[in-house]
Amino acid sequence: MASTETPAGGAAPVRPALDTPFRRFLSDFTDSRLAVLAAILLVTIIILAVFAPWLAPQNPYDLAVVSIFDARLPPGSQSMDGVTFWLGTDGAGRDLLSAIIYGLRISLSVGVASAIIALTVGMIVGLLAAYAGGRIEGLIMRIVDIQLSLPAVLIALILLAILGKGIDKIIIALVIAQWAYYARTVRASALVERRREYVEAAACLGLSHARIVFRHILPNCIAPLIVVGTVQTAHAIALEATLSFLGVGLPQTEPSLGLLISNGFEYMLSGKYWIAVFPGVALLITIVTINIVGDQLRDVLNPRLQK
Amino acid sequence: MSAAPLLALDAVSKRFVRRLDAAEKIVNLFGGNRREEVVHAVDNVSLQIAEGEVVGLVGESGCGKSTLGRVVAGVHAASSGRVLWRGRDIDSLSGAERREATLKIQMIFQDPMSSLNPRMRVRDIVGEAPRVHGLVSSGEVADYVDRMLLRVGLDPSYKSRYPHQFSGGQRQRIGIARALAVQPDFLVCDESIAALDVSIQAQVLNLFMDLREDLGLTYLFISHDLGVVEHLADRVVIMYLGRVVESAPAAELFADPNHPYARALLEEVPRIDTRKRVFQPVKGEIPSPLAPPTGCHFHPRCPHAMPRCREEAPALREIAPGRVSACHLNEA
C-alpha cells in the first residue's frame, strides 16, 4: 500500500506492533458500513449453507418428512403436524425456508467450487501467457478473446446439452465459461510484475523459470485475483441459477435456488407468489452481498484507488 | 592489465524488434508500407574488463548502457556477438559450468524499491538463491544470511522484515547482500546509487569500495553521474546511441577527453572552481535510436562535424596506450 512507503534515506521506521498488514486491511475494509453489513450477511449465509442440516427446520430431501398434503401452503401456515412454515411450502409440500437453506448450500458450493477451479486454471494459463510472451501469449490471449466474446450462458448451455445434468457437469460448464476472466486478470498483472527489477534479479541469481513464476511473480498478482474471484463467484451462482431455471442444470431431487425459482414460477399467476419470490430474494441477497464485499476488496487491495 | 580479461564482450549487439501484428501485415498485403521497428540498443560493442578493475560506463539516458549491463549480467541475451567469461563463451557452456558463470556475474539495480520482491522477507530475499543452488546447507542458511547482512552493514535482527519497512539506502544494501550471497566475482552496478540521497550515496559507494578490497570484486559501474565515476573508476567507457565512442583510463580521460562527445559531456561536470562558468549544453536532443543518424551518430550535434562524418562511421582507434576513441579527427 502506498501509505507504507518510507522516504528514501530516512532511518528505519519503527512500526507500532499493532500496525500489521492484516490490521491495516481490516481498518480499510471497515471504512464502508455497507461493506461491513454485507460481510456480516455473507458470513451468515455461509454458516446457514454449511450447517444446513442442523439449522433448517426440516430436511426437504427426506421424503418421509415431506408431505404432499402440505403443498402450496402460504407463509405462516401450519402443517398437519403443527409445524409452522414461516415462508410457506412449495408444490411438493417442502418447507420453503428449509428448501432455501439447502438450495443455498448447493448454489454456494457450485459457485465456490467452479470459481476455485476456474481460478486455478485461468491463473496458470495467464501466468504462462505473460511469462512466455510471443506466439504462445498471442495464441492463448486470442482463445481468451474468443471465449469472452461469447455469452457465458450460451457456452454453458451448449456444454450442458452435451454433458447432461449433474453437479459435476455444471461445475465443468461453469469453469469452461469463466476461466478466461482469470487468465486475463492474471496476465495483466503478471505482465507488469515480470518487468520489475526483482524478476530480473531472480533471473540473474539463476533461479528456475518455475520458481520465478510461482514464487516471485504469482504472490504479487494475488490481490486482483481475489477480487475477480469474489465477483466471479457471484456470477457463477447467478449463472447456475439461470441454467437451473432453464431446466438444464441440477436434478429436481436436490433443487438449488435457481431450480426453486423455476418450480415456483408456474404458480406465480395463480397468486402463490411465495414459492418463486422467496428463493429469488435469497438469491438476490447472496449475489448482492458477495458483490459488495468484492467491490470493497477491490478498493482496499488496489492502492491506485485509494484516496 | 596484460592478463586474460575476466570478462570480454566481442562485437556484442542487442536489438529490440517490434514485430508487425496481424493487422499491419494485412495492411502490407494491400500495399501498405509498415515496417518492423528495430532499436539497436547496443551496437557492436567490444570491451575487455580485467580482474579487479572498476570500469565506469557513462552516457546520456537512452544510449544503451543499461541494456549493455543487462547483457553482461545475463538478464538479456545478446542478439549477436559473444560474452566471454574468463575466456569462455557463456552461451557455449551448459549445466553446472553455465550456472557457475551466471552466478559469478551479479547485478545491483537502480530502483531499490522494485528490485526487491515486496512479498518476501529479507531472509528469503538473501537466502533463497544460495539455498536453491546448494551453496549452503539448509541448516546453515540462517547463519549465512546473518553474515551477508553484517557484511553490507545491516543488523541481522531485521531479517524477518519486508522490504517496505526499510529506507532506500537499507534496501539497496539488501540488494547488495542478495548479490553477494551467491559469491560473485563481478558486479554490474546499474545506476545503483542514482535513486538514493546524496549522503546515502556516499555510504553505498564506500561499501562498494570496501567490498572490492575485501572480496577482490570487479565492477562494471554504469552511471550518468561523471563525478561518481571519476571518483570510483579505473577506466571509463563512454557510450553514445549504442556505440562506444571513447574508452580511456579515468585520470587521462578527465584530464584530456579526446572524442568531441566526451569533451562536451565532461564540460558539464559541476566543479567548485568553475561555479561562475556559463553552461553550454550539448546542442540538440539525443536522436531517436529508432532512426539514428548516418555515419558517426554524433555528427548532427558535433561542433567539428565534417562531410565525411555524415557518410562513414568512425572506427575505434588506439590514440594512446590503453586508450581508444572513435572520431575521424584523430586521423587528420
XYZ file of C-alpha atoms in Angstrom:
639
model
C 0.000 0.000 0.000
C 1.187 3.455 -0.784
C 0.944 4.617 2.800
C 3.597 2.168 3.927
C 6.347 3.697 1.824
C 9.070 5.324 3.790
C 11.066 8.194 2.374
C 14.346 7.064 0.892
C 17.316 7.762 3.056
C 15.435 8.021 6.321
C 16.109 5.789 9.259
C 14.239 2.506 9.507
C 10.780 3.309 10.719
C 9.865 1.690 13.999
C 6.374 0.419 13.460
C 3.902 0.109 16.241
C 3.367 -3.586 16.869
C -0.329 -3.277 16.034
C 0.191 -1.983 12.526
C 0.366 -5.285 10.705
C -0.735 -5.524 7.071
C -3.785 -7.509 8.132
C -4.893 -4.875 10.635
C -4.447 -2.163 8.061
C -6.524 -4.210 5.639
C -9.204 -4.642 8.280
C -9.386 -0.953 9.123
C -9.548 -0.048 5.407
C -12.246 -2.604 4.826
C -14.418 -1.379 7.692
C -14.399 2.162 6.261
C -17.613 1.316 4.476
C -20.540 0.416 6.731
C -22.359 -1.123 3.791
C -19.446 -3.458 3.169
C -19.348 -4.482 6.839
C -23.085 -5.183 6.744
C -22.623 -7.180 3.544
C -19.720 -9.100 5.032
C -21.788 -9.990 8.120
C -24.707 -11.093 5.927
C -22.365 -13.119 3.748
C -20.864 -14.885 6.734
C -24.406 -15.638 7.977
C -25.344 -17.045 4.584
C -22.220 -19.196 4.516
C -22.895 -20.502 8.039
C -26.508 -21.277 7.056
C -25.291 -23.132 3.969
C -22.574 -25.081 5.736
C -24.629 -26.096 8.757
C -27.927 -26.518 6.891
C -28.764 -29.967 8.365
C -28.652 -28.543 11.886
C -30.181 -25.139 11.205
C -33.019 -25.868 8.777
C -36.372 -26.731 10.371
C -36.866 -29.667 8.034
C -34.850 -31.875 5.738
C -36.521 -31.054 2.427
C -34.899 -34.041 0.709
C -36.325 -36.541 3.210
C -39.466 -37.906 1.618
C -40.563 -39.345 4.966
C -40.888 -35.830 6.404
C -42.247 -34.008 3.397
C -45.970 -34.481 2.889
C -47.752 -33.719 -0.339
C -50.829 -32.673 1.713
C -48.847 -29.608 2.878
C -48.231 -28.461 -0.684
C -48.515 -24.765 -1.607
C -49.364 -23.501 1.869
C -48.952 -19.706 2.253
C -46.320 -18.250 4.592
C -47.017 -18.661 8.293
C -49.430 -21.584 7.951
C -49.151 -24.736 9.977
C -48.655 -28.271 8.816
C -50.895 -31.158 9.782
C -48.319 -31.994 12.485
C -48.476 -28.434 13.853
C -45.140 -27.219 12.425
C -45.175 -23.599 11.256
C -43.997 -22.964 7.676
C -42.692 -19.399 8.015
C -42.169 -18.953 4.288
C -44.902 -21.353 3.175
C -44.379 -24.560 1.225
C -43.688 -25.369 -2.388
C -45.530 -27.550 -4.855
C -44.176 -30.755 -3.325
C -45.064 -29.793 0.247
C -41.486 -28.925 1.275
C -40.953 -26.222 3.880
C -39.731 -23.327 1.699
C -37.368 -21.942 4.369
C -35.597 -25.296 4.618
C -35.575 -25.710 0.862
C -33.968 -22.270 0.503
C -31.287 -23.070 3.091
C -30.489 -26.361 1.397
C -30.658 -24.653 -2.004
C -28.173 -22.045 -0.802
C -25.853 -24.863 0.128
C -25.943 -26.226 -3.398
C -25.765 -22.842 -5.107
C -22.850 -21.683 -2.967
C -20.864 -24.887 -3.274
C -21.327 -24.940 -7.056
C -20.332 -21.268 -7.243
C -17.307 -21.592 -4.971
C -16.082 -24.879 -6.432
C -16.289 -23.642 -10.012
C -14.679 -20.326 -9.059
C -11.740 -22.069 -7.369
C -11.161 -24.465 -10.270
C -11.570 -21.707 -12.875
C -9.204 -19.501 -10.873
C -6.547 -22.206 -10.776
C -6.845 -22.963 -14.488
C -7.004 -19.299 -15.508
C -4.127 -18.391 -13.205
C -1.765 -20.984 -14.664
C -2.727 -20.172 -18.243
C -2.473 -16.415 -17.654
C 0.930 -16.697 -15.962
C 2.186 -18.878 -18.783
C 0.995 -16.330 -21.362
C 2.596 -13.382 -19.568
C 5.896 -15.129 -18.871
C 6.330 -16.924 -22.195
C 5.277 -13.988 -24.373
C 5.493 -14.154 -28.150
C 3.433 -16.680 -30.057
C 2.298 -18.648 -27.011
C 0.929 -15.491 -25.463
C -0.721 -14.475 -28.728
C -2.388 -17.853 -29.104
C -3.627 -18.019 -25.503
C -4.935 -14.490 -25.466
C -6.800 -14.943 -28.778
C -8.518 -18.001 -27.288
C -9.382 -15.871 -24.261
C -10.757 -13.130 -26.525
C -12.929 -15.589 -28.417
C -14.138 -17.112 -25.172
C -15.004 -13.713 -23.711
C -16.843 -12.606 -26.831
C -19.367 -15.440 -26.431
C -22.011 -15.042 -23.718
C -21.210 -17.284 -20.747
C -24.798 -18.571 -20.616
C -24.567 -19.691 -24.215
C -21.317 -21.588 -23.668
C -22.701 -23.235 -20.536
C -25.980 -24.147 -22.264
C -24.171 -25.840 -25.139
C -21.826 -27.692 -22.811
C -24.656 -28.896 -20.588
C -26.602 -30.044 -23.624
C -23.591 -32.229 -24.467
C -22.583 -33.281 -20.949
C -26.003 -33.836 -19.384
C -27.251 -32.986 -15.874
C -25.472 -33.164 -12.543
C -23.465 -31.053 -10.140
C -20.099 -32.148 -11.582
C -21.265 -31.357 -15.124
C -22.463 -27.905 -14.179
C -19.168 -27.163 -12.416
C -17.261 -28.208 -15.536
C -19.502 -25.982 -17.661
C -19.025 -23.005 -15.326
C -15.249 -23.473 -15.255
C -15.095 -23.522 -19.042
C -17.327 -20.463 -19.218
C -15.277 -18.479 -16.695
C -11.583 -19.385 -16.728
C -10.863 -16.709 -19.325
C -11.656 -13.855 -16.894
C -8.995 -15.095 -14.500
C -6.492 -15.690 -17.276
C -6.879 -12.135 -18.498
C -6.633 -10.649 -14.995
C -3.534 -12.633 -14.057
C -1.836 -11.900 -17.345
C -2.402 -8.179 -16.926
C -0.784 -8.025 -13.502
C 1.907 -10.581 -14.339
C 2.944 -8.501 -17.364
C 3.565 -5.584 -15.033
C 5.386 -7.679 -12.448
C 7.671 -9.501 -14.838
C 9.180 -6.195 -15.970
C 10.105 -5.324 -12.404
C 13.718 -5.440 -11.422
C 13.217 -8.115 -8.786
C 12.310 -10.547 -11.571
C 15.485 -9.603 -13.434
C 17.382 -10.087 -10.190
C 15.872 -13.549 -9.803
C 16.934 -14.425 -13.344
C 20.398 -13.109 -12.550
C 20.524 -15.356 -9.479
C 19.996 -18.347 -11.750
C 16.615 -19.321 -10.324
C 14.457 -21.629 -12.438
C 11.559 -20.324 -14.527
C 9.040 -22.236 -12.407
C 10.431 -20.707 -9.233
C 10.387 -17.207 -10.703
C 6.802 -17.579 -11.908
C 5.265 -19.212 -8.848
C 7.399 -17.855 -6.003
C 8.170 -14.378 -7.252
C 5.573 -13.216 -9.783
C 2.446 -15.039 -8.583
C 2.393 -13.751 -4.969
C 2.395 -10.215 -6.363
C -0.616 -10.933 -8.600
C -2.842 -12.377 -5.874
C -4.734 -9.222 -4.889
C -6.599 -8.665 -8.176
C -7.231 -12.414 -8.353
C -9.017 -12.385 -5.005
C -11.216 -9.537 -6.178
C -12.085 -11.148 -9.510
C -12.590 -14.452 -7.698
C -15.201 -12.946 -5.383
C -17.133 -11.244 -8.152
C -16.914 -14.283 -10.419
C -18.239 -16.498 -7.614
C -21.356 -14.328 -7.608
C -21.531 -14.619 -11.386
C -21.174 -18.392 -11.170
C -24.038 -18.586 -8.703
C -26.228 -16.412 -10.935
C -25.243 -18.458 -13.967
C -26.055 -21.709 -12.220
C -29.455 -20.277 -11.193
C -30.099 -19.251 -14.774
C -29.202 -22.686 -16.086
C -31.322 -24.420 -13.462
C -34.198 -22.079 -14.246
C -33.887 -23.075 -17.879
C -34.008 -26.699 -16.772
C -30.543 -27.815 -17.847
C -28.777 -27.533 -14.514
C -29.357 -29.687 -11.499
C -31.712 -32.635 -10.939
C -35.169 -31.959 -9.423
C -34.496 -34.056 -6.333
C -31.914 -31.648 -4.896
C -33.041 -28.195 -6.016
C -30.699 -25.202 -5.999
C -32.104 -21.696 -5.659
C -32.495 -21.383 -9.406
C -34.495 -24.564 -9.608
C -36.705 -23.465 -6.691
C -37.481 -20.255 -8.563
C -38.160 -22.217 -11.708
C -40.508 -24.580 -9.841
C -42.352 -21.682 -8.235
C -42.662 -19.771 -11.461
C -45.600 -21.863 -12.652
C -47.612 -20.866 -9.571
C -46.994 -17.135 -9.929
C -50.102 -16.490 -11.982
C -52.304 -18.346 -9.521
C -51.258 -15.921 -6.786
C -48.922 -18.295 -4.934
C -46.102 -15.771 -5.178
C -44.009 -17.093 -2.259
C -42.814 -20.228 -3.956
C -40.805 -18.254 -6.511
C -40.278 -14.932 -4.745
C -38.575 -16.086 -1.533
C -35.886 -18.177 -3.243
C -35.459 -15.245 -5.618
C -34.928 -12.851 -2.723
C -32.428 -15.293 -1.160
C -30.527 -15.483 -4.447
C -30.592 -11.699 -4.789
C -29.251 -11.129 -1.270
C -26.491 -13.698 -1.783
C -25.275 -12.213 -5.042
C -25.540 -8.606 -3.916
C -23.645 -9.238 -0.676
C -20.854 -11.087 -2.496
C -20.599 -8.253 -5.000
C -20.474 -5.553 -2.327
C -17.775 -7.452 -0.446
C -15.889 -7.949 -3.723
C -16.118 -4.245 -4.603
C -14.822 -3.232 -1.218
C -11.991 -5.757 -1.518
C -11.077 -4.209 -4.845
C -10.996 -0.737 -3.319
C -8.895 -1.866 -0.381
C -6.470 -4.099 -2.260
C -5.847 -1.731 -5.165
C -3.580 1.065 -3.952
C -4.325 3.151 -7.021
C -7.953 3.536 -5.994
C -7.040 4.680 -2.504
C -7.761 8.219 -1.561
C 46.125 -5.362 -17.383
C 48.028 -7.783 -19.548
C 46.422 -10.960 -18.170
C 43.437 -12.555 -19.928
C 40.407 -10.386 -19.228
C 37.913 -11.594 -16.631
C 35.082 -10.567 -18.877
C 35.159 -9.731 -22.544
C 32.470 -8.595 -24.930
C 33.137 -9.491 -28.538
C 31.124 -7.401 -31.001
C 28.005 -7.619 -28.866
C 24.789 -6.164 -30.266
C 21.341 -6.084 -28.750
C 18.427 -5.265 -30.980
C 14.858 -4.857 -29.840
C 12.372 -5.558 -32.592
C 8.731 -4.666 -32.525
C 7.236 -7.205 -34.884
C 4.287 -6.410 -37.099
C 0.957 -7.506 -35.715
C -1.656 -9.259 -37.803
C -3.480 -6.025 -38.694
C -0.291 -4.418 -40.009
C 0.559 -7.495 -42.052
C -2.860 -7.222 -43.688
C -2.240 -3.518 -44.369
C 1.009 -4.531 -46.088
C -0.847 -7.084 -48.232
C -2.910 -4.223 -49.590
C 0.130 -2.170 -50.435
C 0.752 -0.559 -47.055
C 4.259 0.294 -46.047
C 4.565 -0.831 -42.434
C 7.990 -1.959 -41.360
C 9.283 -3.628 -38.265
C 10.764 -1.139 -35.847
C 14.243 -2.063 -34.736
C 16.164 -0.377 -31.944
C 19.888 -1.011 -31.886
C 20.170 -0.523 -28.149
C 23.715 -1.889 -28.172
C 25.549 -1.739 -31.480
C 28.667 -3.824 -31.982
C 30.335 -3.190 -28.650
C 33.619 -4.856 -27.726
C 35.025 -4.425 -24.268
C 37.558 -6.122 -22.012
C 37.463 -5.918 -18.270
C 40.440 -7.217 -16.313
C 40.193 -8.885 -12.938
C 39.961 -6.340 -10.136
C 39.265 -3.444 -12.462
C 36.490 -0.919 -11.987
C 35.098 0.196 -15.303
C 32.744 3.148 -15.414
C 30.205 3.143 -18.229
C 28.716 6.562 -18.879
C 26.405 8.183 -21.378
C 23.133 10.023 -21.688
C 19.917 8.221 -20.861
C 18.817 6.065 -23.779
C 22.351 5.383 -25.005
C 22.114 1.686 -24.224
C 24.309 1.495 -21.162
C 21.717 -0.268 -19.018
C 20.981 -2.716 -21.833
C 24.686 -3.468 -22.111
C 24.810 -4.097 -18.358
C 21.890 -6.498 -18.619
C 23.538 -8.386 -21.464
C 26.672 -8.733 -19.334
C 24.627 -9.913 -16.337
C 22.755 -12.435 -18.475
C 19.330 -10.865 -17.979
C 19.065 -10.198 -21.709
C 20.597 -12.466 -24.314
C 22.767 -10.692 -26.879
C 21.294 -10.532 -30.402
C 24.741 -11.149 -31.841
C 28.299 -11.309 -30.586
C 29.756 -13.216 -27.674
C 30.101 -12.654 -23.951
C 33.269 -14.344 -22.711
C 33.744 -15.171 -19.047
C 37.373 -15.989 -18.240
C 37.912 -16.548 -21.950
C 34.968 -18.884 -22.478
C 31.779 -18.058 -24.343
C 28.962 -18.185 -21.779
C 26.444 -19.320 -24.401
C 28.565 -22.352 -25.243
C 28.662 -23.502 -21.629
C 25.991 -25.759 -20.235
C 24.803 -27.252 -16.982
C 26.915 -26.628 -13.902
C 29.538 -24.541 -15.716
C 26.947 -22.218 -17.105
C 25.268 -21.836 -13.728
C 28.627 -21.105 -12.190
C 29.359 -18.380 -14.748
C 25.856 -16.914 -14.306
C 26.231 -16.722 -10.549
C 29.692 -15.178 -10.720
C 28.235 -12.153 -12.517
C 25.645 -10.390 -10.403
C 23.768 -7.163 -10.808
C 22.859 -4.326 -8.436
C 19.814 -2.469 -9.684
C 18.792 1.142 -9.785
C 15.462 1.226 -8.014
C 15.838 -0.173 -4.511
C 12.057 -0.494 -4.225
C 11.213 -2.528 -7.298
C 14.393 -4.586 -7.212
C 13.267 -6.362 -4.035
C 10.250 -8.657 -4.105
C 7.702 -6.883 -1.875
C 6.153 -10.166 -0.722
C 9.342 -11.757 0.542
C 11.087 -11.295 3.857
C 14.691 -10.179 3.836
C 15.942 -13.599 4.958
C 14.260 -15.200 1.927
C 15.402 -12.492 -0.480
C 19.012 -13.024 0.562
C 18.864 -16.715 1.416
C 16.811 -18.113 -1.465
C 19.469 -18.383 -4.176
C 22.277 -19.878 -2.027
C 19.825 -22.432 -0.660
C 18.417 -23.348 -4.089
C 21.882 -23.671 -5.586
C 23.164 -25.665 -2.640
C 25.893 -23.147 -1.753
C 24.934 -23.614 1.895
C 23.001 -26.411 3.578
C 19.508 -25.547 4.749
C 20.636 -25.700 8.368
C 23.269 -23.023 7.797
C 21.173 -20.624 5.727
C 20.153 -18.521 8.741
C 23.778 -18.007 9.818
C 24.825 -17.362 6.255
C 22.158 -14.689 5.771
C 23.274 -13.057 9.036
C 26.846 -12.911 7.770
C 25.759 -11.389 4.458
C 23.669 -8.734 6.196
C 26.534 -7.859 8.550
C 28.874 -7.605 5.592
C 26.713 -4.900 3.969
C 26.209 -3.131 7.278
C 22.721 -4.223 8.215
C 21.560 -5.532 11.569
C 20.702 -9.247 11.132
C 17.814 -8.858 13.585
C 15.925 -7.081 10.780
C 15.851 -10.161 8.614
C 12.212 -11.068 9.267
C 11.058 -7.744 7.887
C 9.665 -6.939 4.482
C 11.412 -4.539 2.051
C 8.877 -1.740 2.546
C 9.931 -1.488 6.182
C 13.390 -0.242 5.204
C 14.730 3.061 3.940
C 16.112 3.461 0.423
C 19.734 3.062 1.451
C 18.975 -0.007 3.544
C 17.038 -1.556 0.687
C 19.988 -1.025 -1.615
C 22.175 -2.795 0.957
C 19.735 -5.709 0.951
C 20.080 -5.834 -2.841
C 23.856 -5.953 -2.446
C 23.618 -8.691 0.182
C 21.411 -10.704 -2.175
C 24.044 -10.456 -4.913
C 26.928 -11.250 -2.536
C 25.113 -14.319 -1.233
C 25.962 -16.258 -4.398
C 29.666 -15.362 -4.059
C 30.113 -13.352 -7.271
C 33.402 -12.163 -8.751
C 31.868 -9.463 -10.875
C 29.216 -6.881 -10.079
C 27.265 -4.899 -12.656
C 26.000 -1.783 -10.889
C 23.246 -0.224 -12.979
C 22.804 3.335 -11.696
C 22.921 1.701 -8.303
C 23.112 4.894 -6.330
C 21.152 7.242 -8.587
C 17.920 6.788 -6.648
C 19.492 7.493 -3.257
C 20.016 10.648 -1.206
C 23.439 12.208 -1.627
C 24.554 11.331 1.907
C 23.415 7.733 1.432
C 25.087 7.619 -1.994
C 28.459 8.175 -0.351
C 27.831 5.386 2.165
C 26.842 2.903 -0.527
C 29.825 3.907 -2.688
C 32.146 3.323 0.245
C 30.507 -0.053 0.774
C 31.234 -0.930 -2.863
C 34.877 0.029 -2.406
C 35.216 -1.899 0.868
C 33.769 -4.971 -0.818
C 36.200 -4.540 -3.662
C 39.103 -4.691 -1.258
C 37.750 -7.485 0.915
C 36.440 -9.773 -1.809
C 38.515 -8.752 -4.814
C 35.448 -7.845 -6.847
C 35.483 -6.450 -10.351
C 32.908 -3.827 -11.251
C 31.106 -2.534 -14.284
C 29.757 0.681 -12.883
C 27.004 2.170 -15.028
C 26.181 5.757 -14.249
C 25.254 9.076 -15.738
C 26.999 10.810 -12.851
C 30.513 11.647 -14.031
C 31.606 12.849 -10.614
C 30.911 9.439 -9.117
C 32.636 7.658 -11.977
C 35.727 9.853 -11.699
C 35.960 9.073 -8.007
C 35.495 5.357 -8.471
C 36.586 4.022 -11.823
C 39.994 2.896 -13.111
C 38.793 3.151 -16.655
C 35.858 4.961 -18.233
C 33.893 3.881 -21.264
C 31.648 6.463 -22.922
C 28.670 5.329 -24.969
C 26.583 7.289 -27.407
C 23.489 5.817 -29.069
C 24.527 2.210 -28.574
C 28.184 2.589 -29.590
C 31.340 3.070 -27.591
C 32.893 6.399 -28.577
C 35.820 6.516 -26.170
C 37.473 4.297 -23.617
C 40.368 5.521 -21.511
C 41.933 5.370 -18.058
C 39.856 7.610 -15.822
C 42.570 10.130 -14.949
C 43.596 10.624 -18.578
C 40.054 10.931 -19.787
C 39.087 13.514 -17.229
C 42.291 15.468 -17.846
C 42.079 15.396 -21.628
C 38.993 13.970 -23.269
C 39.544 13.092 -26.910
C 36.164 12.485 -28.525
C 34.051 15.624 -29.053
C 31.151 13.957 -27.253
C 33.367 13.097 -24.288
C 34.590 16.686 -24.199
C 31.032 18.041 -24.291
C 29.997 15.634 -21.561
C 32.920 16.402 -19.251
C 32.497 20.153 -19.547
C 29.171 19.787 -17.838
C 30.564 18.180 -14.694
C 29.839 20.694 -11.951
C 33.063 21.741 -10.228
C 33.643 24.056 -7.348
C 36.221 26.160 -9.224
C 34.026 26.683 -12.262
C 30.975 27.785 -10.401
C 30.638 31.053 -12.301
C 31.018 29.443 -15.675
C 28.110 29.585 -18.086
C 26.966 26.133 -19.030
C 26.989 25.252 -22.701
C 24.555 22.404 -23.079
C 25.374 19.841 -25.762
C 23.361 21.292 -28.576
C 20.324 19.444 -29.800
C 18.486 16.434 -28.465
C 19.774 12.894 -28.407
C 18.439 11.466 -31.717
C 15.848 8.702 -31.718
C 17.517 5.295 -31.560
C 14.798 4.134 -33.975
C 16.391 6.280 -36.706
C 19.983 7.014 -35.707
C 21.938 9.467 -37.866
C 24.078 8.009 -40.638
C 27.833 7.802 -40.303
C 29.032 8.969 -36.930
C 25.981 9.014 -34.650
C 27.198 12.212 -33.041
C 27.652 14.317 -36.187
C 24.395 16.351 -36.010
C 25.458 17.692 -32.618
C 29.198 17.800 -33.126
C 30.903 21.213 -33.386
C 33.679 19.711 -35.545
C 31.485 17.746 -37.959
C 32.921 17.282 -41.460
C 31.153 15.957 -44.578
C 32.907 12.646 -44.028
C 31.269 12.215 -40.616
C 27.854 12.053 -42.273
C 28.822 9.159 -44.503
C 31.271 6.991 -42.651
C 31.102 5.700 -39.108
C 34.494 6.132 -37.453
C 36.097 3.002 -36.002
C 37.624 2.843 -32.547
C 41.354 3.571 -32.912
C 44.093 3.452 -30.353
C 45.210 7.019 -29.712
C 47.458 6.270 -26.753
C 48.347 3.075 -24.867
C 45.156 1.695 -23.307
C 43.109 4.435 -24.840
C 40.713 4.252 -27.823
C 38.421 6.788 -29.421
C 36.114 6.768 -32.425
C 36.498 10.038 -34.257
C 37.669 10.970 -37.744
C 39.530 13.954 -36.307
C 42.171 11.601 -34.913
C 43.291 10.699 -38.414
C 43.758 14.212 -39.603
